[in-house]
PDB file of C-alpha atoms and ligand atoms in Angstrom:
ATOM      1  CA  UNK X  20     -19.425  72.800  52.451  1.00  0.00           C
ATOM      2  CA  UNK X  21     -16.336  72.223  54.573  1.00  0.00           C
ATOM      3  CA  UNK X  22     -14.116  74.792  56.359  1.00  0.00           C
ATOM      4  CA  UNK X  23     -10.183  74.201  55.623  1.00  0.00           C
ATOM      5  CA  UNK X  24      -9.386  75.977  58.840  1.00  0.00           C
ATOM      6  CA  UNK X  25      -6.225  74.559  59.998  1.00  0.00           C
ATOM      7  CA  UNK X  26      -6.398  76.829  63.570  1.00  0.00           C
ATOM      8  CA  UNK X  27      -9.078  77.116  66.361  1.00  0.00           C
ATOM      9  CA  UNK X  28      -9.316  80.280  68.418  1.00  0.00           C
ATOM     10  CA  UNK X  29     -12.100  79.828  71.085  1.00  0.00           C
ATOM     11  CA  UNK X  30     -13.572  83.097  73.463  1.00  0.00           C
ATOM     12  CA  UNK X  31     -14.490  82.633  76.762  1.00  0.00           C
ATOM     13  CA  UNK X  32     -15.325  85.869  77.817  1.00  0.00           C
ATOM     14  CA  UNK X  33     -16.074  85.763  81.456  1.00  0.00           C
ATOM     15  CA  UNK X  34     -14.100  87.419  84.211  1.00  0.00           C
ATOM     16  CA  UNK X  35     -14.479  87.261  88.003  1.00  0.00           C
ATOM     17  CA  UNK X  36     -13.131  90.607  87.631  1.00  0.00           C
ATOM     18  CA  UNK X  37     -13.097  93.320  85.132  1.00  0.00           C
ATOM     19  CA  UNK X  38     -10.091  95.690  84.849  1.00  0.00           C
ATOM     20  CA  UNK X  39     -10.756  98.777  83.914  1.00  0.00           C
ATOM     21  CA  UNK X  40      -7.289  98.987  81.303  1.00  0.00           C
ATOM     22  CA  UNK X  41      -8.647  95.829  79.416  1.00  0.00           C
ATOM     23  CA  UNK X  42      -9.774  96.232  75.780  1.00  0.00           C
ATOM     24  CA  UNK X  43     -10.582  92.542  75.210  1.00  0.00           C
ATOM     25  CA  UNK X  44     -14.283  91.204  74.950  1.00  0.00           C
ATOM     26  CA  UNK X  45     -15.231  90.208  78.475  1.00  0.00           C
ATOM     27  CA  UNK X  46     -18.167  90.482  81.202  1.00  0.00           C
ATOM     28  CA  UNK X  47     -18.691  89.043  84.432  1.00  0.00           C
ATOM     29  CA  UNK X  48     -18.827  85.712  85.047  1.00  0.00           C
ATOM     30  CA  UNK X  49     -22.130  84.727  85.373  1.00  0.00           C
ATOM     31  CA  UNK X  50     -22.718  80.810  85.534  1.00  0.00           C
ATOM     32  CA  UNK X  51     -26.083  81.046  83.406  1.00  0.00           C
ATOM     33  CA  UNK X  52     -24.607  83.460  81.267  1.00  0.00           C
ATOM     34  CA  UNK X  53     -21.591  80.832  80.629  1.00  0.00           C
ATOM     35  CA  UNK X  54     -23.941  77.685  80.031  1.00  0.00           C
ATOM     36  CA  UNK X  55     -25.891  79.802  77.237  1.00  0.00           C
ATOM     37  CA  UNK X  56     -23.049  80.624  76.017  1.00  0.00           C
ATOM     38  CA  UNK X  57     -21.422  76.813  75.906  1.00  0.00           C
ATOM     39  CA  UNK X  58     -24.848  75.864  74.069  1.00  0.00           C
ATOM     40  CA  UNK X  59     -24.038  78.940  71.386  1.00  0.00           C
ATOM     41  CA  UNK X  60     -20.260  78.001  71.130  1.00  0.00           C
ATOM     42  CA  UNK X  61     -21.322  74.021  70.285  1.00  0.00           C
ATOM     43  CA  UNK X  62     -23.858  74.993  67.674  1.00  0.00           C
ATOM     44  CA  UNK X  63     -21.697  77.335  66.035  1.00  0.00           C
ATOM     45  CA  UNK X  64     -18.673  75.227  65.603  1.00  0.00           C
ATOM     46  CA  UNK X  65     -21.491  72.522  64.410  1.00  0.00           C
ATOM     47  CA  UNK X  66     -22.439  75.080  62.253  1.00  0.00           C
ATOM     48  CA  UNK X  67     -18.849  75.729  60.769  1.00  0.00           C
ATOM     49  CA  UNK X  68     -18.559  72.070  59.357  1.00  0.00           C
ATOM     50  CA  UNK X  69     -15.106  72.175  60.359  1.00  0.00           C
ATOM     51  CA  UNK X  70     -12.929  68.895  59.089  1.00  0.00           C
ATOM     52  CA  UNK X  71     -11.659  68.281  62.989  1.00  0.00           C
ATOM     53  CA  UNK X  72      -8.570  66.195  61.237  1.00  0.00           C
ATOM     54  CA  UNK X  73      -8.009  69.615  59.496  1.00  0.00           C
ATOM     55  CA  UNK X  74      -7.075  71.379  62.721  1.00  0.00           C
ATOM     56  CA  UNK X  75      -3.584  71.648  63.945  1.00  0.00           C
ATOM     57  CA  UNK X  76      -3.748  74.274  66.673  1.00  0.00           C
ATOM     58  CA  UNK X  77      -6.172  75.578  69.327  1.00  0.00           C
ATOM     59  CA  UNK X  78      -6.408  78.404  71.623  1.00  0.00           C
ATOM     60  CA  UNK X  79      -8.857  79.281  74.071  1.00  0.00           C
ATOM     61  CA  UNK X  80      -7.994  82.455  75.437  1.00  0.00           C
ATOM     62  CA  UNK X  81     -10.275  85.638  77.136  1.00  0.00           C
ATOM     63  CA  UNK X  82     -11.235  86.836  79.202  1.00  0.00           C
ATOM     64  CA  UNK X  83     -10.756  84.485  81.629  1.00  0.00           C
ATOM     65  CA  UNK X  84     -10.994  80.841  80.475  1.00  0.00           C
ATOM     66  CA  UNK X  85     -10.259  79.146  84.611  1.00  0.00           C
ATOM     67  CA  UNK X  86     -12.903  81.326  85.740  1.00  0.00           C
ATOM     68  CA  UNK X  87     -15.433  78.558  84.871  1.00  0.00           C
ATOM     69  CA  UNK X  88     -16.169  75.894  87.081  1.00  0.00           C
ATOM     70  CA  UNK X  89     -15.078  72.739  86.633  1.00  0.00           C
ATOM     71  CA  UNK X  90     -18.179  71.461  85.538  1.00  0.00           C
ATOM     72  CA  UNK X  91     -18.681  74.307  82.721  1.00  0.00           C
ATOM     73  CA  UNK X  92     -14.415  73.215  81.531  1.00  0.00           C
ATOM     74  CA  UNK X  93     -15.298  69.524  81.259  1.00  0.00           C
ATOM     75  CA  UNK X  94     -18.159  70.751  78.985  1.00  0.00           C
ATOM     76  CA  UNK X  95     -16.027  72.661  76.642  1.00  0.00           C
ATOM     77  CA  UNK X  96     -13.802  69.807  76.182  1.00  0.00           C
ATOM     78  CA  UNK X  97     -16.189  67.867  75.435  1.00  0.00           C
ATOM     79  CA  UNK X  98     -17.687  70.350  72.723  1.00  0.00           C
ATOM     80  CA  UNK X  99     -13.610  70.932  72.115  1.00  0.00           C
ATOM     81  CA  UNK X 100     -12.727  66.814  71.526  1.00  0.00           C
ATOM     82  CA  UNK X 101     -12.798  65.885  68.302  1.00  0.00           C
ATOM     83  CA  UNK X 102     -10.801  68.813  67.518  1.00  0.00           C
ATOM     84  CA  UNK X 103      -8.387  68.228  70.833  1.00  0.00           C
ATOM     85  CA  UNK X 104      -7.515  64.563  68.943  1.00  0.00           C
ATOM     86  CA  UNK X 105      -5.532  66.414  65.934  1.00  0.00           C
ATOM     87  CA  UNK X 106      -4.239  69.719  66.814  1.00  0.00           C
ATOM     88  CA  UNK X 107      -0.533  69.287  68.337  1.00  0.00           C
ATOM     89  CA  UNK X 108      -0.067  72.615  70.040  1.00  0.00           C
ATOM     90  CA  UNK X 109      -3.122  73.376  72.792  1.00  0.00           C
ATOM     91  CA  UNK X 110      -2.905  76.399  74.317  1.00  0.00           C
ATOM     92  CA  UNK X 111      -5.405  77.842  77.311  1.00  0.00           C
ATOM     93  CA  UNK X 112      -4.859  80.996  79.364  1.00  0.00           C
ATOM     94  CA  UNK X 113      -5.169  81.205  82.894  1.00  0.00           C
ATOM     95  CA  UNK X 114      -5.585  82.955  86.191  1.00  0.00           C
ATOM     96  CA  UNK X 115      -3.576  81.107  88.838  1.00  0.00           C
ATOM     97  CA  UNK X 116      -6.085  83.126  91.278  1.00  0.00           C
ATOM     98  CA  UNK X 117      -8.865  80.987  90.081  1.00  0.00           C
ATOM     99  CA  UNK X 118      -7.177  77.672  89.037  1.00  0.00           C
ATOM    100  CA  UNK X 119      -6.936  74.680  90.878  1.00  0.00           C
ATOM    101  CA  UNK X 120      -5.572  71.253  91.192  1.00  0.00           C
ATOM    102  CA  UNK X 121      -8.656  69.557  89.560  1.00  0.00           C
ATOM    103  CA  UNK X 122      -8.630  72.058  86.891  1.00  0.00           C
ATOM    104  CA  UNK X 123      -5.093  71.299  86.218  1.00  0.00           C
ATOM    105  CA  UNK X 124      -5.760  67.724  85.905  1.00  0.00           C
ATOM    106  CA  UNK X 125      -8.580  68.264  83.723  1.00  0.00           C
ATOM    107  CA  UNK X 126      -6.152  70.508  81.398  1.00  0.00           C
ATOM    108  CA  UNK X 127      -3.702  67.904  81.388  1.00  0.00           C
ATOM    109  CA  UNK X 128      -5.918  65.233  80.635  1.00  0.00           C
ATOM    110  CA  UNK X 129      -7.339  67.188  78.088  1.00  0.00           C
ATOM    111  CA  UNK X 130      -3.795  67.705  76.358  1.00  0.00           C
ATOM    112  CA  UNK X 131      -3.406  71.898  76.796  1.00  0.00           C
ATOM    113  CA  UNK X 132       0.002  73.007  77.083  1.00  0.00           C
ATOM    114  CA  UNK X 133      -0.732  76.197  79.557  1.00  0.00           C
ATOM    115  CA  UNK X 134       0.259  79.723  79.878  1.00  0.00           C
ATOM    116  CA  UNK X 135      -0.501  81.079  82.514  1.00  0.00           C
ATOM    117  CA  UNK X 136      -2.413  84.290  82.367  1.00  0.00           C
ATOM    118  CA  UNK X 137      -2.385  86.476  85.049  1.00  0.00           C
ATOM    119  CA  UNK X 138      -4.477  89.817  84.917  1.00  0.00           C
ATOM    120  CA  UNK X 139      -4.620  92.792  87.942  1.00  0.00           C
ATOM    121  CA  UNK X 140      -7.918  93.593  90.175  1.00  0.00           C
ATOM    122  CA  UNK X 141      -8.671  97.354  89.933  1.00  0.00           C
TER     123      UNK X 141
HETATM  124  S1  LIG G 223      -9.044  89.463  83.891  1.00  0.00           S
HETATM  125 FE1  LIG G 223      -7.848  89.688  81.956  1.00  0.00          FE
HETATM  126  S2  LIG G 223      -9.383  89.543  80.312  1.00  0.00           S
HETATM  127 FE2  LIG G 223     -10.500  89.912  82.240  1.00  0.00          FE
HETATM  128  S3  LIG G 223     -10.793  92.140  82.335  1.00  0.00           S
HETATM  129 FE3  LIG G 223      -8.873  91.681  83.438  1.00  0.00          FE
HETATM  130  S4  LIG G 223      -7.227  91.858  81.905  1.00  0.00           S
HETATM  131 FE4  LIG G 223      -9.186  91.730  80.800  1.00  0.00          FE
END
């Protein structure tokens, strides 16, 4: 059966930090911890049967999305493409602490317009 979802939200949930006022889902980054949970995120979104022409928006937020390396972003847009191709507004947060100028190219290339997330270090 297909999903009519016209709207992608997507969790990363890793922080290099962890604030102590923060009441979103979130743990430490942890690279194994992140490539399990790449693995999970793909078969799930396999598992939703989602139409990717169906999808007009997508946001990955946190936690901390730029706390992955680059290796672990170019991953999720991979998993992320066929839905990239159709949505017109791309969102991502960030944490200019932890983003770079390869990571911005990668965002760009991958079509995100960015805000910029910037959390405190208790
Ligand atoms: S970095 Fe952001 S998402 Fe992570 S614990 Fe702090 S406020 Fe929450």
């Amino acid at each position: 059966m297909s999903n009519s979802a016209h709207a992608l939200y997507v969790h990363i949930p890793f922080c290099e930090h962890i604030c102590g006022y923060c009441d979103f889902t979130k743990m430490i980054y942890n690279p194994a911890w992140v490539d399990d949970y790449l693995l999970a995120l793909q078969q799930e979104i396999g598992a939703r049967a989602i139409n990717p022409s169906d999808i007009k928006t997508i946001y990955i937020g946190g936690g901390t999305p730029s706390a992955l390396n680059l290796k672990q972003l170019e991953r999720l847009f991979v998993i992320l493409a066929p839905y990239m191709a159709s949505a017109v507004e791309k969102t991502i947060e960030l944490n200019v602490e932890n983003t770079n100028l390869e990571k911005l190219k990668l965002f760009k290339g991958a079509g995100n317009k960015s805000n910029f997330h910037r959390c405190s270090v208790f």
